[in-house]
JSON list of C-alpha atoms in Angstrom, two decimals:
[
{"chain": "A", "resi": 623, "resn": "UNK", "atom": "CA", "xyz": [29.66, 172.69, 23.52]},
{"chain": "A", "resi": 624, "resn": "UNK", "atom": "CA", "xyz": [32.84, 172.52, 21.48]},
{"chain": "A", "resi": 625, "resn": "UNK", "atom": "CA", "xyz": [36.33, 172.29, 22.94]},
{"chain": "A", "resi": 626, "resn": "UNK", "atom": "CA", "xyz": [37.02, 175.91, 21.96]},
{"chain": "A", "resi": 627, "resn": "UNK", "atom": "CA", "xyz": [33.86, 177.03, 23.73]},
{"chain": "A", "resi": 628, "resn": "UNK", "atom": "CA", "xyz": [34.90, 175.15, 26.88]},
{"chain": "A", "resi": 629, "resn": "UNK", "atom": "CA", "xyz": [38.36, 176.76, 26.76]},
{"chain": "A", "resi": 630, "resn": "UNK", "atom": "CA", "xyz": [36.85, 180.22, 26.29]},
{"chain": "A", "resi": 631, "resn": "UNK", "atom": "CA", "xyz": [34.40, 179.66, 29.15]},
{"chain": "A", "resi": 632, "resn": "UNK", "atom": "CA", "xyz": [37.23, 178.51, 31.40]},
{"chain": "A", "resi": 633, "resn": "UNK", "atom": "CA", "xyz": [39.33, 181.57, 30.53]},
{"chain": "A", "resi": 634, "resn": "UNK", "atom": "CA", "xyz": [36.43, 183.92, 31.16]},
{"chain": "A", "resi": 635, "resn": "UNK", "atom": "CA", "xyz": [35.71, 182.24, 34.47]},
{"chain": "A", "resi": 636, "resn": "UNK", "atom": "CA", "xyz": [39.24, 182.82, 35.78]},
{"chain": "A", "resi": 637, "resn": "UNK", "atom": "CA", "xyz": [39.35, 186.51, 36.60]},
{"chain": "A", "resi": 638, "resn": "UNK", "atom": "CA", "xyz": [42.74, 187.88, 37.34]},
{"chain": "A", "resi": 639, "resn": "UNK", "atom": "CA", "xyz": [43.09, 189.79, 40.60]},
{"chain": "A", "resi": 640, "resn": "UNK", "atom": "CA", "xyz": [43.99, 193.43, 40.10]},
{"chain": "A", "resi": 641, "resn": "UNK", "atom": "CA", "xyz": [47.45, 194.60, 41.08]},
{"chain": "A", "resi": 642, "resn": "UNK", "atom": "CA", "xyz": [47.78, 197.52, 43.40]},
{"chain": "A", "resi": 643, "resn": "UNK", "atom": "CA", "xyz": [48.41, 200.87, 41.73]},
{"chain": "A", "resi": 644, "resn": "UNK", "atom": "CA", "xyz": [51.67, 201.29, 43.63]},
{"chain": "A", "resi": 645, "resn": "UNK", "atom": "CA", "xyz": [53.09, 197.96, 42.43]},
{"chain": "A", "resi": 646, "resn": "UNK", "atom": "CA", "xyz": [52.11, 198.62, 38.81]},
{"chain": "A", "resi": 647, "resn": "UNK", "atom": "CA", "xyz": [53.56, 202.15, 39.01]},
{"chain": "A", "resi": 648, "resn": "UNK", "atom": "CA", "xyz": [56.87, 200.96, 40.47]},
{"chain": "A", "resi": 649, "resn": "UNK", "atom": "CA", "xyz": [57.24, 198.18, 37.90]},
{"chain": "A", "resi": 650, "resn": "UNK", "atom": "CA", "xyz": [56.49, 200.62, 35.08]},
{"chain": "A", "resi": 651, "resn": "UNK", "atom": "CA", "xyz": [58.99, 203.09, 36.48]},
{"chain": "A", "resi": 652, "resn": "UNK", "atom": "CA", "xyz": [61.67, 200.38, 36.63]},
{"chain": "A", "resi": 653, "resn": "UNK", "atom": "CA", "xyz": [61.04, 199.48, 32.98]},
{"chain": "A", "resi": 654, "resn": "UNK", "atom": "CA", "xyz": [61.18, 203.14, 31.87]},
{"chain": "A", "resi": 655, "resn": "UNK", "atom": "CA", "xyz": [64.40, 203.79, 33.81]},
{"chain": "A", "resi": 656, "resn": "UNK", "atom": "CA", "xyz": [65.99, 200.62, 32.41]},
{"chain": "A", "resi": 657, "resn": "UNK", "atom": "CA", "xyz": [65.09, 201.75, 28.88]},
{"chain": "A", "resi": 658, "resn": "UNK", "atom": "CA", "xyz": [66.63, 205.17, 29.62]},
{"chain": "A", "resi": 659, "resn": "UNK", "atom": "CA", "xyz": [69.81, 203.48, 30.85]},
{"chain": "A", "resi": 660, "resn": "UNK", "atom": "CA", "xyz": [70.04, 201.42, 27.64]},
{"chain": "A", "resi": 661, "resn": "UNK", "atom": "CA", "xyz": [69.73, 204.59, 25.54]},
{"chain": "A", "resi": 662, "resn": "UNK", "atom": "CA", "xyz": [72.32, 206.47, 27.64]},
{"chain": "A", "resi": 663, "resn": "UNK", "atom": "CA", "xyz": [74.79, 203.60, 27.47]},
{"chain": "A", "resi": 664, "resn": "UNK", "atom": "CA", "xyz": [74.32, 203.10, 23.73]},
{"chain": "A", "resi": 665, "resn": "UNK", "atom": "CA", "xyz": [74.85, 206.78, 22.92]},
{"chain": "A", "resi": 666, "resn": "UNK", "atom": "CA", "xyz": [77.86, 206.96, 25.23]},
{"chain": "A", "resi": 667, "resn": "UNK", "atom": "CA", "xyz": [79.59, 203.97, 23.66]},
{"chain": "A", "resi": 668, "resn": "UNK", "atom": "CA", "xyz": [78.82, 205.03, 20.08]},
{"chain": "A", "resi": 669, "resn": "UNK", "atom": "CA", "xyz": [80.20, 208.54, 20.68]},
{"chain": "A", "resi": 670, "resn": "UNK", "atom": "CA", "xyz": [83.07, 207.25, 22.79]},
{"chain": "A", "resi": 671, "resn": "UNK", "atom": "CA", "xyz": [84.81, 210.56, 23.67]},
{"chain": "A", "resi": 672, "resn": "UNK", "atom": "CA", "xyz": [85.15, 210.19, 27.42]},
{"chain": "A", "resi": 673, "resn": "UNK", "atom": "CA", "xyz": [88.17, 212.15, 28.68]},
{"chain": "A", "resi": 674, "resn": "UNK", "atom": "CA", "xyz": [89.64, 215.56, 27.89]},
{"chain": "A", "resi": 675, "resn": "UNK", "atom": "CA", "xyz": [93.15, 216.02, 29.27]},
{"chain": "A", "resi": 676, "resn": "UNK", "atom": "CA", "xyz": [94.75, 219.37, 28.38]},
{"chain": "A", "resi": 677, "resn": "UNK", "atom": "CA", "xyz": [94.86, 219.40, 24.55]},
{"chain": "A", "resi": 678, "resn": "UNK", "atom": "CA", "xyz": [94.16, 215.66, 24.14]},
{"chain": "A", "resi": 679, "resn": "UNK", "atom": "CA", "xyz": [90.82, 213.91, 23.86]},
{"chain": "A", "resi": 680, "resn": "UNK", "atom": "CA", "xyz": [90.77, 210.22, 24.75]},
{"chain": "A", "resi": 681, "resn": "UNK", "atom": "CA", "xyz": [87.95, 208.05, 23.53]},
{"chain": "A", "resi": 682, "resn": "UNK", "atom": "CA", "xyz": [86.94, 204.47, 23.03]},
{"chain": "A", "resi": 683, "resn": "UNK", "atom": "CA", "xyz": [87.42, 204.72, 19.27]},
{"chain": "A", "resi": 684, "resn": "UNK", "atom": "CA", "xyz": [89.76, 207.69, 18.69]},
{"chain": "A", "resi": 685, "resn": "UNK", "atom": "CA", "xyz": [92.60, 209.64, 20.20]},
{"chain": "A", "resi": 686, "resn": "UNK", "atom": "CA", "xyz": [92.54, 213.31, 19.25]},
{"chain": "A", "resi": 687, "resn": "UNK", "atom": "CA", "xyz": [95.01, 216.16, 19.70]},
{"chain": "A", "resi": 688, "resn": "UNK", "atom": "CA", "xyz": [94.28, 219.80, 19.04]},
{"chain": "A", "resi": 689, "resn": "UNK", "atom": "CA", "xyz": [96.18, 223.06, 18.99]},
{"chain": "A", "resi": 690, "resn": "UNK", "atom": "CA", "xyz": [95.29, 226.71, 18.41]},
{"chain": "A", "resi": 691, "resn": "UNK", "atom": "CA", "xyz": [96.76, 226.74, 14.91]},
{"chain": "A", "resi": 692, "resn": "UNK", "atom": "CA", "xyz": [95.10, 223.59, 13.61]},
{"chain": "A", "resi": 693, "resn": "UNK", "atom": "CA", "xyz": [91.85, 221.83, 14.26]},
{"chain": "A", "resi": 694, "resn": "UNK", "atom": "CA", "xyz": [91.56, 218.49, 16.00]},
{"chain": "A", "resi": 695, "resn": "UNK", "atom": "CA", "xyz": [93.71, 215.71, 14.59]},
{"chain": "A", "resi": 696, "resn": "UNK", "atom": "CA", "xyz": [92.24, 212.28, 15.40]},
{"chain": "A", "resi": 697, "resn": "UNK", "atom": "CA", "xyz": [93.90, 208.89, 15.13]},
{"chain": "A", "resi": 698, "resn": "UNK", "atom": "CA", "xyz": [92.25, 205.50, 15.27]},
{"chain": "A", "resi": 699, "resn": "UNK", "atom": "CA", "xyz": [95.53, 203.85, 16.26]},
{"chain": "A", "resi": 700, "resn": "UNK", "atom": "CA", "xyz": [95.41, 204.34, 20.03]},
{"chain": "A", "resi": 701, "resn": "UNK", "atom": "CA", "xyz": [98.94, 203.01, 20.47]},
{"chain": "A", "resi": 702, "resn": "UNK", "atom": "CA", "xyz": [100.23, 206.34, 19.09]},
{"chain": "A", "resi": 703, "resn": "UNK", "atom": "CA", "xyz": [98.82, 208.18, 22.12]},
{"chain": "A", "resi": 704, "resn": "UNK", "atom": "CA", "xyz": [101.93, 207.38, 24.13]},
{"chain": "A", "resi": 705, "resn": "UNK", "atom": "CA", "xyz": [99.97, 205.80, 26.99]},
{"chain": "A", "resi": 706, "resn": "UNK", "atom": "CA", "xyz": [101.02, 202.23, 27.80]},
{"chain": "A", "resi": 707, "resn": "UNK", "atom": "CA", "xyz": [98.16, 199.73, 27.66]},
{"chain": "A", "resi": 708, "resn": "UNK", "atom": "CA", "xyz": [95.70, 202.23, 26.19]},
{"chain": "A", "resi": 709, "resn": "UNK", "atom": "CA", "xyz": [94.90, 200.27, 23.02]},
{"chain": "A", "resi": 710, "resn": "UNK", "atom": "CA", "xyz": [94.22, 197.03, 24.90]},
{"chain": "A", "resi": 711, "resn": "UNK", "atom": "CA", "xyz": [92.22, 198.86, 27.56]},
{"chain": "A", "resi": 712, "resn": "UNK", "atom": "CA", "xyz": [89.99, 200.53, 24.97]},
{"chain": "A", "resi": 713, "resn": "UNK", "atom": "CA", "xyz": [89.35, 197.24, 23.17]},
{"chain": "A", "resi": 714, "resn": "UNK", "atom": "CA", "xyz": [88.28, 195.75, 26.49]},
{"chain": "A", "resi": 715, "resn": "UNK", "atom": "CA", "xyz": [86.17, 198.82, 27.38]},
{"chain": "A", "resi": 716, "resn": "UNK", "atom": "CA", "xyz": [84.39, 198.76, 24.00]},
{"chain": "A", "resi": 717, "resn": "UNK", "atom": "CA", "xyz": [83.73, 195.02, 24.11]},
{"chain": "A", "resi": 718, "resn": "UNK", "atom": "CA", "xyz": [82.51, 194.92, 27.68]},
{"chain": "A", "resi": 719, "resn": "UNK", "atom": "CA", "xyz": [80.41, 198.06, 27.21]},
{"chain": "A", "resi": 720, "resn": "UNK", "atom": "CA", "xyz": [78.73, 196.64, 24.12]},
{"chain": "A", "resi": 721, "resn": "UNK", "atom": "CA", "xyz": [78.01, 193.36, 25.94]},
{"chain": "A", "resi": 722, "resn": "UNK", "atom": "CA", "xyz": [76.51, 195.38, 28.80]},
{"chain": "A", "resi": 723, "resn": "UNK", "atom": "CA", "xyz": [74.07, 197.03, 26.38]},
{"chain": "A", "resi": 724, "resn": "UNK", "atom": "CA", "xyz": [73.13, 193.65, 24.88]},
{"chain": "A", "resi": 725, "resn": "UNK", "atom": "CA", "xyz": [72.53, 192.15, 28.35]},
{"chain": "A", "resi": 726, "resn": "UNK", "atom": "CA", "xyz": [70.45, 195.18, 29.33]},
{"chain": "A", "resi": 727, "resn": "UNK", "atom": "CA", "xyz": [68.31, 194.85, 26.19]},
{"chain": "A", "resi": 728, "resn": "UNK", "atom": "CA", "xyz": [67.62, 191.20, 27.03]},
{"chain": "A", "resi": 729, "resn": "UNK", "atom": "CA", "xyz": [66.79, 192.20, 30.60]},
{"chain": "A", "resi": 730, "resn": "UNK", "atom": "CA", "xyz": [64.44, 194.92, 29.39]},
{"chain": "A", "resi": 731, "resn": "UNK", "atom": "CA", "xyz": [62.72, 192.41, 27.11]},
{"chain": "A", "resi": 732, "resn": "UNK", "atom": "CA", "xyz": [62.10, 190.03, 30.01]},
{"chain": "A", "resi": 733, "resn": "UNK", "atom": "CA", "xyz": [60.78, 192.86, 32.20]},
{"chain": "A", "resi": 734, "resn": "UNK", "atom": "CA", "xyz": [58.33, 194.02, 29.54]},
{"chain": "A", "resi": 735, "resn": "UNK", "atom": "CA", "xyz": [57.18, 190.52, 28.59]},
{"chain": "A", "resi": 736, "resn": "UNK", "atom": "CA", "xyz": [56.53, 189.68, 32.24]},
{"chain": "A", "resi": 737, "resn": "UNK", "atom": "CA", "xyz": [54.18, 192.66, 32.51]},
{"chain": "A", "resi": 738, "resn": "UNK", "atom": "CA", "xyz": [52.41, 192.31, 29.16]},
{"chain": "A", "resi": 739, "resn": "UNK", "atom": "CA", "xyz": [51.88, 188.53, 29.21]},
{"chain": "A", "resi": 740, "resn": "UNK", "atom": "CA", "xyz": [50.94, 187.78, 32.79]},
{"chain": "A", "resi": 741, "resn": "UNK", "atom": "CA", "xyz": [51.05, 184.05, 33.36]},
{"chain": "A", "resi": 742, "resn": "UNK", "atom": "CA", "xyz": [52.27, 181.77, 36.17]},
{"chain": "A", "resi": 743, "resn": "UNK", "atom": "CA", "xyz": [55.86, 182.38, 35.00]},
{"chain": "A", "resi": 744, "resn": "UNK", "atom": "CA", "xyz": [55.67, 186.20, 35.00]},
{"chain": "A", "resi": 745, "resn": "UNK", "atom": "CA", "xyz": [57.48, 186.57, 38.31]},
{"chain": "A", "resi": 746, "resn": "UNK", "atom": "CA", "xyz": [60.29, 184.31, 37.09]},
{"chain": "A", "resi": 747, "resn": "UNK", "atom": "CA", "xyz": [60.61, 186.35, 33.89]},
{"chain": "A", "resi": 748, "resn": "UNK", "atom": "CA", "xyz": [60.74, 189.55, 35.95]},
{"chain": "A", "resi": 749, "resn": "UNK", "atom": "CA", "xyz": [63.49, 188.11, 38.18]},
{"chain": "A", "resi": 750, "resn": "UNK", "atom": "CA", "xyz": [65.44, 186.92, 35.13]},
{"chain": "A", "resi": 751, "resn": "UNK", "atom": "CA", "xyz": [65.19, 190.40, 33.60]},
{"chain": "A", "resi": 752, "resn": "UNK", "atom": "CA", "xyz": [66.57, 191.88, 36.83]},
{"chain": "A", "resi": 753, "resn": "UNK", "atom": "CA", "xyz": [69.45, 189.41, 36.79]},
{"chain": "A", "resi": 754, "resn": "UNK", "atom": "CA", "xyz": [70.28, 190.48, 33.23]},
{"chain": "A", "resi": 755, "resn": "UNK", "atom": "CA", "xyz": [70.32, 194.10, 34.44]},
{"chain": "A", "resi": 756, "resn": "UNK", "atom": "CA", "xyz": [72.72, 193.12, 37.24]},
{"chain": "A", "resi": 757, "resn": "UNK", "atom": "CA", "xyz": [74.99, 191.44, 34.69]},
{"chain": "A", "resi": 758, "resn": "UNK", "atom": "CA", "xyz": [74.80, 194.61, 32.62]},
{"chain": "A", "resi": 759, "resn": "UNK", "atom": "CA", "xyz": [75.82, 196.67, 35.66]},
{"chain": "A", "resi": 760, "resn": "UNK", "atom": "CA", "xyz": [78.86, 194.47, 36.26]},
{"chain": "A", "resi": 761, "resn": "UNK", "atom": "CA", "xyz": [79.88, 194.63, 32.59]},
{"chain": "A", "resi": 762, "resn": "UNK", "atom": "CA", "xyz": [79.42, 198.39, 32.25]},
{"chain": "A", "resi": 763, "resn": "UNK", "atom": "CA", "xyz": [81.33, 199.00, 35.49]},
{"chain": "A", "resi": 764, "resn": "UNK", "atom": "CA", "xyz": [84.14, 196.83, 34.11]},
{"chain": "A", "resi": 765, "resn": "UNK", "atom": "CA", "xyz": [84.10, 198.90, 30.94]},
{"chain": "A", "resi": 766, "resn": "UNK", "atom": "CA", "xyz": [84.39, 202.12, 32.93]},
{"chain": "A", "resi": 767, "resn": "UNK", "atom": "CA", "xyz": [87.28, 200.72, 34.96]},
{"chain": "A", "resi": 768, "resn": "UNK", "atom": "CA", "xyz": [89.10, 199.43, 31.90]},
{"chain": "A", "resi": 769, "resn": "UNK", "atom": "CA", "xyz": [88.89, 202.95, 30.47]},
{"chain": "A", "resi": 770, "resn": "UNK", "atom": "CA", "xyz": [90.04, 204.75, 33.62]},
{"chain": "A", "resi": 771, "resn": "UNK", "atom": "CA", "xyz": [92.88, 202.45, 34.70]},
{"chain": "A", "resi": 772, "resn": "UNK", "atom": "CA", "xyz": [95.20, 202.98, 31.68]},
{"chain": "A", "resi": 773, "resn": "UNK", "atom": "CA", "xyz": [94.52, 206.74, 31.83]},
{"chain": "A", "resi": 774, "resn": "UNK", "atom": "CA", "xyz": [94.90, 207.11, 35.60]},
{"chain": "A", "resi": 775, "resn": "UNK", "atom": "CA", "xyz": [97.69, 209.69, 35.23]},
{"chain": "A", "resi": 776, "resn": "UNK", "atom": "CA", "xyz": [95.57, 211.91, 32.95]},
{"chain": "A", "resi": 777, "resn": "UNK", "atom": "CA", "xyz": [92.30, 211.60, 34.84]},
{"chain": "A", "resi": 778, "resn": "UNK", "atom": "CA", "xyz": [90.78, 214.63, 36.53]},
{"chain": "A", "resi": 779, "resn": "UNK", "atom": "CA", "xyz": [87.20, 214.91, 37.69]},
{"chain": "A", "resi": 780, "resn": "UNK", "atom": "CA", "xyz": [86.47, 217.86, 35.42]},
{"chain": "A", "resi": 781, "resn": "UNK", "atom": "CA", "xyz": [88.24, 216.17, 32.50]},
{"chain": "A", "resi": 782, "resn": "UNK", "atom": "CA", "xyz": [85.52, 213.55, 32.07]},
{"chain": "A", "resi": 783, "resn": "UNK", "atom": "CA", "xyz": [83.14, 214.46, 29.28]},
{"chain": "A", "resi": 784, "resn": "UNK", "atom": "CA", "xyz": [79.37, 214.32, 29.25]},
{"chain": "A", "resi": 785, "resn": "UNK", "atom": "CA", "xyz": [79.51, 210.97, 27.45]},
{"chain": "A", "resi": 786, "resn": "UNK", "atom": "CA", "xyz": [81.55, 209.43, 30.28]},
{"chain": "A", "resi": 787, "resn": "UNK", "atom": "CA", "xyz": [79.01, 210.67, 32.81]},
{"chain": "A", "resi": 788, "resn": "UNK", "atom": "CA", "xyz": [76.19, 209.25, 30.66]},
{"chain": "A", "resi": 789, "resn": "UNK", "atom": "CA", "xyz": [77.85, 205.83, 30.85]},
{"chain": "A", "resi": 790, "resn": "UNK", "atom": "CA", "xyz": [78.41, 206.24, 34.59]},
{"chain": "A", "resi": 791, "resn": "UNK", "atom": "CA", "xyz": [74.74, 207.17, 35.08]},
{"chain": "A", "resi": 792, "resn": "UNK", "atom": "CA", "xyz": [73.61, 204.24, 32.93]},
{"chain": "A", "resi": 793, "resn": "UNK", "atom": "CA", "xyz": [75.73, 201.86, 35.00]},
{"chain": "A", "resi": 794, "resn": "UNK", "atom": "CA", "xyz": [74.21, 203.23, 38.19]},
{"chain": "A", "resi": 795, "resn": "UNK", "atom": "CA", "xyz": [70.70, 202.93, 36.75]},
{"chain": "A", "resi": 796, "resn": "UNK", "atom": "CA", "xyz": [71.33, 199.30, 35.78]},
{"chain": "A", "resi": 797, "resn": "UNK", "atom": "CA", "xyz": [72.24, 198.54, 39.39]},
{"chain": "A", "resi": 798, "resn": "UNK", "atom": "CA", "xyz": [69.39, 200.58, 40.86]},
{"chain": "A", "resi": 799, "resn": "UNK", "atom": "CA", "xyz": [66.74, 199.05, 38.59]},
{"chain": "A", "resi": 800, "resn": "UNK", "atom": "CA", "xyz": [67.99, 195.50, 39.11]},
{"chain": "A", "resi": 801, "resn": "UNK", "atom": "CA", "xyz": [68.06, 195.88, 42.89]},
{"chain": "A", "resi": 802, "resn": "UNK", "atom": "CA", "xyz": [64.67, 197.56, 43.13]},
{"chain": "A", "resi": 803, "resn": "UNK", "atom": "CA", "xyz": [63.16, 195.08, 40.65]},
{"chain": "A", "resi": 804, "resn": "UNK", "atom": "CA", "xyz": [64.32, 192.10, 42.69]},
{"chain": "A", "resi": 805, "resn": "UNK", "atom": "CA", "xyz": [63.10, 193.79, 45.85]},
{"chain": "A", "resi": 806, "resn": "UNK", "atom": "CA", "xyz": [59.61, 194.56, 44.52]},
{"chain": "A", "resi": 807, "resn": "UNK", "atom": "CA", "xyz": [59.40, 190.97, 43.29]},
{"chain": "A", "resi": 808, "resn": "UNK", "atom": "CA", "xyz": [60.28, 189.64, 46.74]},
{"chain": "A", "resi": 809, "resn": "UNK", "atom": "CA", "xyz": [57.82, 191.79, 48.72]},
{"chain": "A", "resi": 810, "resn": "UNK", "atom": "CA", "xyz": [54.78, 191.21, 46.50]},
{"chain": "A", "resi": 811, "resn": "UNK", "atom": "CA", "xyz": [52.70, 188.06, 46.57]},
{"chain": "A", "resi": 812, "resn": "UNK", "atom": "CA", "xyz": [52.65, 185.59, 43.65]},
{"chain": "A", "resi": 813, "resn": "UNK", "atom": "CA", "xyz": [49.48, 185.38, 41.57]},
{"chain": "A", "resi": 814, "resn": "UNK", "atom": "CA", "xyz": [48.63, 181.96, 42.98]},
{"chain": "A", "resi": 815, "resn": "UNK", "atom": "CA", "xyz": [48.51, 183.31, 46.53]},
{"chain": "A", "resi": 816, "resn": "UNK", "atom": "CA", "xyz": [46.39, 186.28, 45.47]},
{"chain": "A", "resi": 817, "resn": "UNK", "atom": "CA", "xyz": [43.76, 183.96, 43.98]},
{"chain": "A", "resi": 818, "resn": "UNK", "atom": "CA", "xyz": [43.34, 182.17, 47.33]},
{"chain": "A", "resi": 819, "resn": "UNK", "atom": "CA", "xyz": [42.10, 185.37, 48.96]}
]
């Protein structure tokens, strides 16, 4: 028998134990929710209009004013908004928010690869993906805070736009998925222990 035949025979002889339906369902749900959070965060940062205060619209990229006589007048120079520290805060919010999306995409990649290519390192890949999601939560929360802090005098709960709440929801989902992913990884048995049964 050739070396390839021996390898194929060995691979066929090692049957993988089946995962429980509940574990597979929870892991799939975590991956889907993490993907949803990446989409929400990306759309929110690209749109960037997060706060409406009277006749002014504050965003990550623009500052807009509007009146009844004229349409909205938007400026990219955020220093003209008359809010101290706004320009620096928005640069920080944009940068940290974009890094959060990048970290979440890496985390999502590790989560999916750990489920598609099941090998002895799958659990480590899953845990690493969850850590990336935790990093993404910290970064996106920092982005939200760096947006709110310079605008603390203009902030009202009903002034936040749908895009702000999308980013807030994405940040919460990053935390929820990372925590539940680490938890499901800790309460399930590794593949090596399953084979002994």
